[in-house]
Amino acid sequence: MASRTPSVAPRSEDQQSGAERAPRRRLSVDERREQLIAVALELFSNHAPEDVSIDDIAAAAGASRPLVYHYFPGKQALYEESLRRAGEELSGRFEEPAEGPLSERLLRVMGRYLDFVQSHAAGFTALLRGGSVVAGPNAGAVIDQVRLAAAEQILHHLDLPEPSPALRRTVRAWIANAEISSLDWLADRSVPAEELQLQLVQELVAALAVTASREPALAAQLTGFFAAENPDGPSALLLRDLMGLLHTPGLGDSLLRLATP
Amino acid sequence: MASRTPSVAPRSEDQQSGAERAPRRRLSVDERREQLIAVALELFSNHAPEDVSIDDIAAAAGASRPLVYHYFPGKQALYEESLRRAGEELSGRFEEPAEGPLSERLLRVMGRYLDFVQSHAAGFTALLRGGSVVAGPNAGAVIDQVRLAAAEQILHHLDLPEPSPALRRTVRAWIANAEISSLDWLADRSVPAEELQLQLVQELVAALAVTASREPALAAQLTGFFAAENPDGPSALLLRDLMGLLHTPGLGDSLLRLATP
């Protein structure tokens, strides 16, 4: 591999990229590396990795092909670094102050999540649909880290001293639901983002209620959570929609019959 | 690749495998091929693919290593054929007569699914946890086919003329839940199989109810389904557990407040 001193970079590339901007200065080694990663991340977000070449990255960075190779051994390395950065950014979006109704915190997190999904649509789809050779063996580890960060944030907000295996399972299954639903949504956009955002939050609330109905200790813990929910918040809207099922002709009778032995 | 006439197979392997059985006869080409696949499937079910060698397969089949190579170009090919067979077998287990309460049909299907998961534990885990090089590029297609077969069976039982995108999303997300929950369960066995079996069915019922609460047309379709449920069936038990939340001190009041604007 070539040395990392920036002096070997051909001058022409800097002149090319800075043509429209003035005054301009030569990028430092670190700045150039970051710029290449930023450009690669942008390209890998909007195209399947197979459809992005080193030439595309060089052109978008206003750099020469040899300059890109001077910083990275090849496309795979640039993809992996982009993926690592994207994973860190996504994990960062899960962080939310532990204040206010829980479902509304989740709603904000899911808003940021779906923004991320939209702005990285092609890369997100290619990565999670799998089958890409470019993704390489390290892609799975990045995905797992993001899933773990998501699960830890949710468990942190639920504020339980020791989450049960059933609760952990509920949270992991819901994270898979969020992934699958986002992939579906990117493919067909059959509902507005705000609707999916609300639905996913409500689906976690429903799944938590089902799990709590089997675990009295969890039900007790969720008492404070439901007490803080707003009358026009996601949980209230869900409960009212569910109450609506009781008014569906024939269905209400069956549900009441089954609920009361 | 070698010719497929069985005459090139060394005699010694047949003598070896049949040593304890008598009377015995020489396996035909098709029989031998099926036997090798059956042996490979058994080994790949109980070990990660990395931990199974052609020698292991030959030994378990009472065959020589050259004989195995006579039928299959290598371990990858035997793994892929085993995986394809396992996928077909699992898909077959989803088939269930469209008779009786829906949740009880699902309960039977999930019983067969969890039996399969248990009897293929190591292979199931290695495949779905991913990261195995042996799994190869075709493994994803087999997994997708099984998921599709599962979704189609569920939609078939729901008996809707045209399932909505939201319903399809609900079903796919629940299939992911079943996979994740089985992987968790294989790893820690924190609950008996029967409990997970019931919980997964109830989680689909709950997810369908949430989706129906947003789609009056689906709610109307589910009316017949709930009318046929038994008072001691999975849906009734779920509803009664959920009613129990109303009796959790503090929680019932919050839920009633939120449900009634």
Short mmCIF file of C-alpha atoms in Angstrom, two decimals:
data_model
loop_
_atom_site.label_atom_id
_atom_site.label_comp_id
_atom_site.label_asym_id
_atom_site.label_seq_id
_atom_site.Cartn_x
_atom_site.Cartn_y
_atom_site.Cartn_z
CA MET A 1 0.00 0.00 0.00
CA ALA A 2 1.17 3.54 -0.76
CA SER A 3 2.43 5.89 1.96
CA ARG A 4 -0.08 8.21 3.55
CA THR A 5 1.71 11.54 2.99
CA PRO A 6 -0.61 13.82 1.06
CA SER A 7 2.19 15.08 -1.20
CA VAL A 8 1.77 12.10 -3.53
CA ALA A 9 -1.76 13.19 -4.38
CA PRO A 10 -1.87 14.66 -7.88
CA ARG A 11 -2.50 18.41 -7.76
CA SER A 12 -5.05 18.28 -10.54
CA GLU A 13 -7.71 16.67 -8.33
CA ASP A 14 -7.77 19.50 -5.83
CA GLN A 15 -7.98 22.11 -8.56
CA GLN A 16 -10.84 20.19 -10.13
CA SER A 17 -12.94 19.87 -6.97
CA GLY A 18 -12.44 23.44 -5.81
CA ALA A 19 -13.08 25.03 -9.19
CA GLU A 20 -16.30 26.75 -8.20
CA ARG A 21 -15.30 27.63 -4.63
CA ALA A 22 -12.87 30.45 -3.71
CA PRO A 23 -10.94 31.06 -1.61
CA ARG A 24 -10.02 27.42 -1.15
CA ARG A 25 -7.23 25.53 0.52
CA ARG A 26 -5.71 22.13 0.09
CA LEU A 27 -7.39 19.42 2.22
CA SER A 28 -5.30 17.87 5.00
CA VAL A 29 -4.85 14.07 5.04
CA ASP A 30 -7.62 13.67 7.62
CA GLU A 31 -9.94 16.08 5.82
CA ARG A 32 -9.44 14.31 2.51
CA ARG A 33 -10.07 10.92 4.11
CA GLU A 34 -13.24 12.20 5.73
CA GLN A 35 -14.34 13.81 2.47
CA LEU A 36 -13.90 10.51 0.60
CA ILE A 37 -15.88 8.66 3.26
CA ALA A 38 -18.63 11.30 3.15
CA VAL A 39 -18.84 11.07 -0.64
CA ALA A 40 -18.81 7.26 -0.54
CA LEU A 41 -21.51 7.22 2.15
CA GLU A 42 -23.66 9.50 0.02
CA LEU A 43 -23.24 7.24 -3.03
CA PHE A 44 -23.70 3.97 -1.10
CA SER A 45 -26.84 5.45 0.51
CA ASN A 46 -28.48 6.08 -2.82
CA HIS A 47 -27.27 3.12 -4.87
CA ALA A 48 -26.77 -0.59 -4.33
CA PRO A 49 -23.07 -1.22 -3.61
CA GLU A 50 -22.71 -3.10 -6.90
CA ASP A 51 -23.68 0.08 -8.75
CA VAL A 52 -21.00 2.29 -7.19
CA SER A 53 -17.46 2.23 -8.60
CA ILE A 54 -14.21 3.77 -7.37
CA ASP A 55 -14.45 6.03 -10.43
CA ASP A 56 -17.88 7.26 -9.25
CA ILE A 57 -16.45 8.02 -5.82
CA ALA A 58 -13.42 9.78 -7.31
CA ALA A 59 -15.62 11.85 -9.63
CA ALA A 60 -18.02 12.83 -6.85
CA ALA A 61 -15.10 13.81 -4.61
CA GLY A 62 -13.41 15.77 -7.41
CA ALA A 63 -10.44 13.49 -6.89
CA SER A 64 -8.42 11.20 -9.10
CA ARG A 65 -8.76 7.44 -9.00
CA PRO A 66 -5.15 7.01 -7.75
CA LEU A 67 -5.88 9.46 -4.93
CA VAL A 68 -8.82 7.34 -3.75
CA TYR A 69 -6.59 4.24 -3.84
CA HIS A 70 -3.98 6.19 -1.93
CA TYR A 71 -6.40 6.43 1.00
CA PHE A 72 -8.33 3.15 0.66
CA PRO A 73 -7.25 -0.25 -0.68
CA GLY A 74 -10.50 -0.55 -2.67
CA LYS A 75 -14.26 -0.26 -2.87
CA GLN A 76 -14.88 -2.90 -0.19
CA ALA A 77 -12.87 -0.92 2.38
CA LEU A 78 -14.70 2.30 1.52
CA TYR A 79 -18.04 0.50 1.72
CA GLU A 80 -17.23 -0.97 5.11
CA GLU A 81 -16.10 2.37 6.50
CA SER A 82 -19.24 4.06 5.12
CA LEU A 83 -21.38 1.32 6.66
CA ARG A 84 -19.67 1.69 10.02
CA ARG A 85 -20.30 5.45 9.96
CA ALA A 86 -23.92 4.97 8.89
CA GLY A 87 -24.41 2.45 11.73
CA GLU A 88 -22.98 4.93 14.24
CA GLU A 89 -25.20 7.69 12.95
CA LEU A 90 -28.31 5.51 13.10
CA SER A 91 -27.48 4.30 16.61
CA GLY A 92 -27.07 7.94 17.66
CA ARG A 93 -30.59 8.68 16.45
CA PHE A 94 -32.02 6.20 18.97
CA GLU A 95 -30.85 8.37 21.85
CA GLU A 96 -33.68 10.33 23.41
CA PRO A 97 -34.01 12.09 26.80
CA ALA A 98 -35.96 9.99 29.34
CA GLU A 99 -38.62 12.67 29.71
CA GLY A 100 -42.32 12.82 28.92
CA PRO A 101 -44.72 10.06 27.83
CA LEU A 102 -42.86 6.96 26.65
CA SER A 103 -44.85 6.52 23.44
CA GLU A 104 -44.05 10.12 22.45
CA ARG A 105 -40.34 9.57 23.04
CA LEU A 106 -40.59 6.51 20.82
CA LEU A 107 -42.47 8.53 18.24
CA ARG A 108 -39.61 11.03 18.04
CA VAL A 109 -37.05 8.22 17.75
CA MET A 110 -39.06 6.55 14.99
CA GLY A 111 -39.33 9.86 13.15
CA ARG A 112 -35.54 10.13 13.11
CA TYR A 113 -35.24 6.44 12.18
CA LEU A 114 -37.55 6.79 9.19
CA ASP A 115 -35.74 9.97 8.08
CA PHE A 116 -32.54 7.95 8.11
CA VAL A 117 -34.18 5.10 6.20
CA GLN A 118 -35.46 7.53 3.55
CA SER A 119 -32.15 9.31 3.12
CA HIS A 120 -30.25 6.01 2.81
CA ALA A 121 -32.99 4.16 0.94
CA ALA A 122 -31.04 2.21 -1.69
CA GLY A 123 -28.16 1.32 0.61
CA PHE A 124 -30.50 0.34 3.46
CA THR A 125 -32.49 -1.91 1.15
CA ALA A 126 -29.43 -3.52 -0.45
CA LEU A 127 -27.89 -4.17 2.95
CA LEU A 128 -30.95 -5.61 4.69
CA ARG A 129 -32.24 -7.57 1.71
CA GLY A 130 -28.83 -9.24 1.79
CA GLY A 131 -27.19 -11.14 -1.00
CA SER A 132 -24.68 -8.40 -1.80
CA VAL A 133 -21.14 -9.64 -2.18
CA VAL A 134 -19.82 -6.11 -1.63
CA ALA A 135 -21.45 -5.99 1.82
CA GLY A 136 -18.77 -8.46 2.93
CA PRO A 137 -18.47 -10.47 6.14
CA ASN A 138 -18.36 -7.42 8.43
CA ALA A 139 -21.74 -6.02 7.40
CA GLY A 140 -23.56 -8.44 9.69
CA ALA A 141 -21.61 -7.19 12.69
CA VAL A 142 -22.59 -3.56 11.95
CA ILE A 143 -26.27 -4.56 11.61
CA ASP A 144 -26.09 -6.50 14.88
CA GLN A 145 -24.55 -3.51 16.65
CA VAL A 146 -27.33 -1.22 15.48
CA ARG A 147 -29.97 -3.74 16.58
CA LEU A 148 -28.29 -4.05 19.96
CA ALA A 149 -28.15 -0.26 20.35
CA ALA A 150 -31.86 -0.04 19.50
CA ALA A 151 -32.79 -2.76 22.00
CA GLU A 152 -30.68 -1.19 24.73
CA GLN A 153 -32.27 2.22 24.20
CA ILE A 154 -35.79 0.80 24.44
CA LEU A 155 -34.94 -1.21 27.56
CA HIS A 156 -33.28 1.88 29.01
CA HIS A 157 -36.50 3.87 28.54
CA LEU A 158 -38.60 1.06 30.02
CA ASP A 159 -36.36 1.53 33.06
CA LEU A 160 -36.61 -2.00 34.44
CA PRO A 161 -33.91 -3.21 36.81
CA GLU A 162 -33.71 -6.60 35.12
CA PRO A 163 -35.63 -7.09 31.84
CA SER A 164 -37.12 -10.61 31.59
CA PRO A 165 -36.22 -12.92 28.69
CA ALA A 166 -39.81 -12.46 27.42
CA LEU A 167 -39.44 -8.68 27.41
CA ARG A 168 -36.11 -8.89 25.59
CA ARG A 169 -37.74 -11.18 23.02
CA THR A 170 -40.62 -8.71 22.59
CA VAL A 171 -38.21 -5.84 22.00
CA ARG A 172 -36.05 -7.77 19.53
CA ALA A 173 -39.09 -8.99 17.61
CA TRP A 174 -40.38 -5.43 17.37
CA ILE A 175 -37.02 -4.21 16.05
CA ALA A 176 -37.33 -6.84 13.31
CA ASN A 177 -40.85 -5.56 12.67
CA ALA A 178 -39.47 -2.01 12.27
CA GLU A 179 -36.84 -3.25 9.77
CA ILE A 180 -39.26 -5.32 7.72
CA SER A 181 -41.85 -2.57 7.73
CA SER A 182 -39.29 0.02 6.58
CA LEU A 183 -38.15 -2.23 3.74
CA ASP A 184 -41.75 -2.76 2.65
CA TRP A 185 -42.43 0.92 2.93
CA LEU A 186 -39.38 1.91 0.86
CA ALA A 187 -40.55 -0.51 -1.82
CA ASP A 188 -44.17 0.63 -2.09
CA ARG A 189 -44.64 3.80 0.05
CA SER A 190 -48.24 2.68 0.48
CA VAL A 191 -48.65 4.90 3.56
CA PRO A 192 -47.13 8.29 4.51
CA ALA A 193 -44.03 8.11 6.73
CA GLU A 194 -45.98 9.68 9.64
CA GLU A 195 -48.52 6.89 9.53
CA LEU A 196 -45.89 4.13 9.63
CA GLN A 197 -44.11 6.02 12.39
CA LEU A 198 -47.26 6.04 14.55
CA GLN A 199 -48.19 2.46 13.70
CA LEU A 200 -44.78 1.09 14.67
CA VAL A 201 -44.92 2.87 18.04
CA GLN A 202 -48.42 1.52 18.64
CA GLU A 203 -47.29 -1.97 17.68
CA LEU A 204 -44.58 -1.83 20.36
CA VAL A 205 -47.12 -0.58 22.91
CA ALA A 206 -49.45 -3.47 21.96
CA ALA A 207 -46.63 -6.04 22.12
CA LEU A 208 -45.56 -4.71 25.53
CA ALA A 209 -49.15 -4.98 26.77
CA VAL A 210 -49.38 -8.60 25.58
CA THR A 211 -46.09 -9.44 27.30
CA ALA A 212 -47.19 -7.59 30.46
CA SER A 213 -50.46 -9.56 30.47
CA ARG A 214 -48.33 -12.69 31.04
CA GLU A 215 -45.93 -11.09 33.53
CA PRO A 216 -47.54 -9.33 36.49
CA ALA A 217 -44.18 -7.78 37.44
CA LEU A 218 -43.93 -6.14 34.01
CA ALA A 219 -47.56 -5.00 34.23
CA ALA A 220 -46.76 -3.30 37.53
CA GLN A 221 -43.75 -1.61 35.95
CA LEU A 222 -45.81 -0.37 33.02
CA THR A 223 -48.33 1.29 35.33
CA GLY A 224 -46.28 4.48 35.58
CA PHE A 225 -45.72 4.44 31.82
CA PHE A 226 -49.44 4.34 31.00
CA ALA A 227 -50.22 6.88 33.73
CA ALA A 228 -48.00 9.41 31.92
CA GLU A 229 -49.53 8.84 28.46
CA ASN A 230 -51.46 11.73 26.94
CA PRO A 231 -55.16 11.41 26.01
CA ASP A 232 -54.26 12.21 22.38
CA GLY A 233 -50.99 10.26 22.33
CA PRO A 234 -50.15 7.04 20.44
CA SER A 235 -51.28 4.70 23.26
CA ALA A 236 -54.64 6.43 23.66
CA LEU A 237 -55.27 6.37 19.91
CA LEU A 238 -54.41 2.67 19.83
CA LEU A 239 -56.69 1.85 22.75
CA ARG A 240 -59.55 3.76 21.16
CA ASP A 241 -59.04 1.99 17.84
CA LEU A 242 -59.07 -1.34 19.67
CA MET A 243 -62.26 -0.36 21.52
CA GLY A 244 -63.69 0.29 18.06
CA LEU A 245 -63.40 -3.45 17.34
CA LEU A 246 -66.08 -3.97 20.00
CA HIS A 247 -68.46 -1.95 17.84
CA THR A 248 -67.86 -4.01 14.69
CA PRO A 249 -71.13 -5.93 14.18
CA GLY A 250 -70.74 -9.50 15.41
CA LEU A 251 -67.09 -9.05 16.43
CA GLY A 252 -67.80 -7.23 19.71
CA ASP A 253 -70.08 -10.05 20.89
CA SER A 254 -67.44 -12.69 20.13
CA LEU A 255 -64.69 -10.74 21.87
CA LEU A 256 -66.82 -10.19 24.98
CA ARG A 257 -67.84 -13.87 25.03
CA LEU A 258 -64.18 -14.95 24.84
CA ALA A 259 -62.98 -12.37 27.37
CA THR A 260 -65.47 -13.40 30.06
CA PRO A 261 -65.34 -17.13 30.86
CA MET B 1 -16.96 -34.45 -12.88
CA ALA B 2 -16.99 -38.26 -12.74
CA SER B 3 -19.64 -40.31 -14.58
CA ARG B 4 -22.75 -41.26 -12.63
CA THR B 5 -22.72 -45.01 -13.28
CA PRO B 6 -22.60 -46.75 -9.93
CA SER B 7 -20.06 -49.29 -11.14
CA VAL B 8 -17.20 -46.86 -10.48
CA ALA B 9 -18.05 -46.77 -6.78
CA PRO B 10 -15.53 -48.76 -4.76
CA ARG B 11 -17.08 -52.02 -3.53
CA SER B 12 -15.56 -51.68 -0.08
CA GLU B 13 -17.92 -48.86 0.97
CA ASP B 14 -21.05 -50.92 0.50
CA GLN B 15 -19.59 -53.83 2.44
CA GLN B 16 -18.58 -51.45 5.21
CA SER B 17 -21.97 -49.78 5.62
CA GLY B 18 -23.96 -52.98 5.53
CA ALA B 19 -21.72 -54.94 7.88
CA GLU B 20 -24.31 -55.23 10.63
CA ARG B 21 -27.37 -55.60 8.37
CA ALA B 22 -28.30 -58.79 6.53
CA PRO B 23 -29.68 -59.53 4.05
CA ARG B 24 -28.54 -56.41 2.26
CA ARG B 25 -28.34 -55.27 -1.32
CA ARG B 26 -26.30 -52.75 -3.19
CA LEU B 27 -27.87 -49.25 -3.26
CA SER B 28 -28.96 -47.93 -6.65
CA VAL B 29 -27.56 -44.62 -7.87
CA ASP B 30 -30.67 -42.76 -6.77
CA GLU B 31 -30.83 -44.55 -3.44
CA ARG B 32 -27.20 -43.81 -2.70
CA ARG B 33 -27.63 -40.16 -3.62
CA GLU B 34 -30.69 -39.89 -1.37
CA GLN B 35 -28.85 -41.68 1.41
CA LEU B 36 -25.95 -39.22 1.21
CA ILE B 37 -28.36 -36.29 1.28
CA ALA B 38 -30.22 -37.77 4.25
CA VAL B 39 -26.96 -38.30 6.14
CA ALA B 40 -25.74 -34.81 5.28
CA LEU B 41 -29.06 -33.29 6.34
CA GLU B 42 -28.82 -35.09 9.66
CA LEU B 43 -25.26 -33.82 10.23
CA PHE B 44 -25.98 -30.26 9.05
CA SER B 45 -29.05 -30.19 11.30
CA ASN B 46 -27.04 -30.91 14.39
CA HIS B 47 -23.79 -29.07 13.67
CA ALA B 48 -22.79 -25.73 12.21
CA PRO B 49 -21.78 -26.26 8.55
CA GLU B 50 -18.17 -25.36 9.38
CA ASP B 51 -18.04 -28.33 11.76
CA VAL B 52 -19.12 -30.94 9.21
CA SER B 53 -16.55 -32.39 6.80
CA ILE B 54 -16.89 -34.65 3.77
CA ASP B 55 -15.15 -37.29 5.87
CA ASP B 56 -17.87 -36.98 8.53
CA ILE B 57 -20.54 -37.44 5.87
CA ALA B 58 -18.72 -40.40 4.33
CA ALA B 59 -18.27 -42.04 7.74
CA ALA B 60 -21.92 -41.53 8.72
CA ALA B 61 -23.06 -42.95 5.36
CA GLY B 62 -20.69 -45.91 5.63
CA ALA B 63 -19.21 -44.72 2.36
CA SER B 64 -15.75 -43.80 1.17
CA ARG B 65 -14.69 -40.21 0.63
CA PRO B 66 -14.24 -40.78 -3.16
CA LEU B 67 -17.77 -42.18 -3.33
CA VAL B 68 -19.19 -38.97 -1.80
CA TYR B 69 -17.18 -36.92 -4.33
CA HIS B 70 -18.51 -39.19 -7.06
CA TYR B 71 -22.04 -37.94 -6.28
CA PHE B 72 -21.37 -34.36 -5.16
CA PRO B 73 -18.63 -31.91 -6.18
CA GLY B 74 -18.05 -30.95 -2.54
CA LYS B 75 -19.41 -29.98 0.84
CA GLN B 76 -21.04 -26.79 -0.43
CA ALA B 77 -23.18 -28.74 -2.93
CA LEU B 78 -24.23 -31.25 -0.27
CA TYR B 79 -25.05 -28.42 2.11
CA GLU B 80 -27.15 -26.62 -0.47
CA GLU B 81 -29.07 -29.76 -1.36
CA SER B 82 -29.66 -30.53 2.34
CA LEU B 83 -30.83 -26.97 2.89
CA ARG B 84 -33.21 -27.17 -0.05
CA ARG B 85 -34.70 -30.40 1.32
CA ALA B 86 -34.98 -28.94 4.82
CA GLY B 87 -36.73 -25.87 3.39
CA GLU B 88 -39.21 -28.08 1.53
CA GLU B 89 -39.88 -30.13 4.63
CA LEU B 90 -40.43 -27.03 6.77
CA SER B 91 -42.72 -25.45 4.16
CA GLY B 92 -44.73 -28.69 4.11
CA ARG B 93 -45.26 -28.41 7.86
CA PHE B 94 -47.12 -25.11 7.39
CA GLU B 95 -49.90 -26.88 5.52
CA GLU B 96 -53.00 -27.35 7.64
CA PRO B 97 -56.63 -28.10 6.75
CA ALA B 98 -58.81 -24.96 6.78
CA GLU B 99 -61.07 -26.42 9.49
CA GLY B 100 -61.83 -25.44 13.06
CA PRO B 101 -60.85 -22.33 15.02
CA LEU B 102 -58.06 -20.40 13.30
CA SER B 103 -55.90 -20.01 16.40
CA GLU B 104 -55.99 -23.78 16.95
CA ARG B 105 -54.92 -24.44 13.38
CA LEU B 106 -52.04 -22.05 13.97
CA LEU B 107 -51.23 -23.79 17.21
CA ARG B 108 -50.85 -27.11 15.39
CA VAL B 109 -48.67 -25.49 12.71
CA MET B 110 -46.48 -23.86 15.35
CA GLY B 111 -46.15 -27.18 17.16
CA ARG B 112 -44.77 -28.75 13.98
CA TYR B 113 -42.57 -25.70 13.35
CA LEU B 114 -41.02 -25.85 16.81
CA ASP B 115 -40.48 -29.63 16.45
CA PHE B 116 -38.59 -28.88 13.25
CA VAL B 117 -36.59 -26.13 14.92
CA GLN B 118 -35.64 -28.47 17.77
CA SER B 119 -34.63 -31.34 15.51
CA HIS B 120 -32.51 -29.05 13.31
CA ALA B 121 -31.29 -26.82 16.14
CA ALA B 122 -27.63 -26.27 15.26
CA GLY B 123 -28.21 -25.95 11.52
CA PHE B 124 -31.21 -23.63 12.01
CA THR B 125 -29.20 -21.39 14.31
CA ALA B 126 -26.11 -21.31 12.08
CA LEU B 127 -28.22 -20.52 9.03
CA LEU B 128 -30.38 -17.77 10.54
CA ARG B 129 -27.63 -16.19 12.61
CA GLY B 130 -25.83 -15.80 9.29
CA GLY B 131 -22.15 -15.22 8.77
CA SER B 132 -21.46 -18.76 7.58
CA VAL B 133 -19.36 -18.93 4.46
CA VAL B 134 -20.57 -22.49 3.80
CA ALA B 135 -24.18 -21.27 3.62
CA GLY B 136 -23.28 -19.70 0.28
CA PRO B 137 -25.23 -17.30 -1.91
CA ASN B 138 -28.21 -19.65 -2.41
CA ALA B 139 -29.08 -20.00 1.27
CA GLY B 140 -30.88 -16.65 1.26
CA ALA B 141 -33.17 -17.85 -1.54
CA VAL B 142 -34.15 -20.97 0.43
CA ILE B 143 -34.89 -18.87 3.53
CA ASP B 144 -36.97 -16.44 1.46
CA GLN B 145 -38.96 -19.32 -0.05
CA VAL B 146 -39.78 -20.72 3.38
CA ARG B 147 -40.85 -17.27 4.60
CA LEU B 148 -43.02 -16.82 1.53
CA ALA B 149 -44.61 -20.25 2.03
CA ALA B 150 -45.35 -19.37 5.66
CA ALA B 151 -46.91 -16.02 4.72
CA GLU B 152 -49.01 -17.58 1.98
CA GLN B 153 -50.33 -20.27 4.31
CA ILE B 154 -51.36 -17.71 6.92
CA LEU B 155 -53.03 -15.48 4.33
CA HIS B 156 -54.73 -18.56 2.89
CA HIS B 157 -56.23 -19.36 6.31
CA LEU B 158 -57.30 -15.75 6.81
CA ASP B 159 -59.23 -16.29 3.59
CA LEU B 160 -59.27 -12.68 2.38
CA PRO B 161 -59.88 -12.01 -1.32
CA GLU B 162 -57.17 -9.36 -1.43
CA PRO B 163 -54.93 -8.94 1.65
CA SER B 164 -54.05 -5.28 2.29
CA PRO B 165 -50.42 -4.10 2.36
CA ALA B 166 -50.85 -3.56 6.12
CA LEU B 167 -52.00 -7.14 6.64
CA ARG B 168 -49.10 -8.49 4.59
CA ARG B 169 -46.73 -6.40 6.67
CA THR B 170 -48.31 -7.75 9.87
CA VAL B 171 -47.88 -11.34 8.71
CA ARG B 172 -44.28 -10.85 7.58
CA ALA B 173 -43.36 -9.11 10.82
CA TRP B 174 -44.88 -11.96 12.81
CA ILE B 175 -42.89 -14.52 10.80
CA ALA B 176 -39.74 -12.60 11.76
CA ASN B 177 -40.96 -12.71 15.36
CA ALA B 178 -41.32 -16.50 15.12
CA GLU B 179 -37.76 -16.82 13.75
CA ILE B 180 -36.19 -14.53 16.33
CA SER B 181 -38.13 -16.14 19.15
CA SER B 182 -37.08 -19.63 18.04
CA LEU B 183 -33.42 -18.60 17.89
CA ASP B 184 -33.67 -17.09 21.37
CA TRP B 185 -35.43 -20.15 22.64
CA LEU B 186 -32.85 -22.57 21.19
CA ALA B 187 -30.15 -20.52 22.90
CA ASP B 188 -31.68 -20.35 26.39
CA ARG B 189 -34.78 -22.63 26.50
CA SER B 190 -36.13 -20.27 29.14
CA VAL B 191 -39.70 -21.51 28.54
CA PRO B 192 -41.12 -24.92 27.53
CA ALA B 193 -41.79 -25.36 23.80
CA GLU B 194 -45.57 -25.49 24.47
CA GLU B 195 -45.47 -22.08 26.09
CA LEU B 196 -43.60 -20.44 23.20
CA GLN B 197 -45.97 -22.20 20.79
CA LEU B 198 -49.02 -20.67 22.51
CA GLN B 199 -47.39 -17.25 22.91
CA LEU B 200 -46.48 -16.97 19.24
CA VAL B 201 -50.04 -17.82 18.18
CA GLN B 202 -51.40 -15.26 20.62
CA GLU B 203 -48.95 -12.66 19.34
CA LEU B 204 -50.27 -13.15 15.81
CA VAL B 205 -53.85 -12.85 17.06
CA ALA B 206 -52.92 -9.62 18.89
CA ALA B 207 -51.10 -8.22 15.83
CA LEU B 208 -54.08 -9.06 13.62
CA ALA B 209 -56.41 -7.30 16.07
CA VAL B 210 -54.21 -4.18 16.05
CA THR B 211 -54.16 -4.17 12.23
CA ALA B 212 -57.92 -4.79 12.11
CA SER B 213 -58.49 -1.87 14.49
CA ARG B 214 -57.09 0.38 11.73
CA GLU B 215 -58.88 -1.36 8.86
CA PRO B 216 -62.66 -1.78 9.24
CA ALA B 217 -62.72 -4.14 6.25
CA LEU B 218 -60.26 -6.47 7.97
CA ALA B 219 -62.20 -6.21 11.22
CA ALA B 220 -65.32 -7.33 9.38
CA GLN B 221 -63.40 -10.26 7.89
CA LEU B 222 -62.09 -11.31 11.29
CA THR B 223 -65.60 -11.46 12.74
CA GLY B 224 -66.14 -15.03 11.56
CA PHE B 225 -62.69 -15.99 12.80
CA PHE B 226 -63.36 -14.79 16.36
CA ALA B 227 -66.89 -16.26 16.33
CA ALA B 228 -65.36 -19.73 15.82
CA GLU B 229 -62.79 -19.42 18.61
CA ASN B 230 -63.21 -21.72 21.61
CA PRO B 231 -63.68 -20.34 25.13
CA ASP B 232 -60.51 -22.16 26.23
CA GLY B 233 -58.55 -21.53 22.99
CA PRO B 234 -55.50 -19.29 22.46
CA SER B 235 -57.54 -16.17 21.62
CA ALA B 236 -59.77 -16.49 24.70
CA LEU B 237 -56.76 -17.04 26.97
CA LEU B 238 -55.07 -13.97 25.47
CA LEU B 239 -58.16 -11.80 25.90
CA ARG B 240 -58.53 -12.89 29.51
CA ASP B 241 -54.86 -12.18 30.22
CA LEU B 242 -55.30 -8.73 28.68
CA MET B 243 -58.43 -8.11 30.78
CA GLY B 244 -56.22 -8.97 33.75
CA LEU B 245 -54.21 -5.81 33.04
CA LEU B 246 -57.32 -3.82 33.99
CA HIS B 247 -57.06 -5.30 37.48
CA THR B 248 -53.42 -4.32 37.97
CA PRO B 249 -53.56 -1.54 40.62
CA GLY B 250 -53.22 1.84 38.93
CA LEU B 251 -52.89 0.40 35.42
CA GLY B 252 -56.60 -0.30 34.90
CA ASP B 253 -57.48 3.31 35.71
CA SER B 254 -54.93 4.64 33.22
CA LEU B 255 -56.07 2.29 30.46
CA LEU B 256 -59.73 3.20 30.98
CA ARG B 257 -58.89 6.92 31.02
CA LEU B 258 -56.97 6.60 27.73
CA ALA B 259 -59.58 4.38 26.06
CA THR B 260 -62.47 6.78 26.77
CA PRO B 261 -61.80 10.29 25.48
#
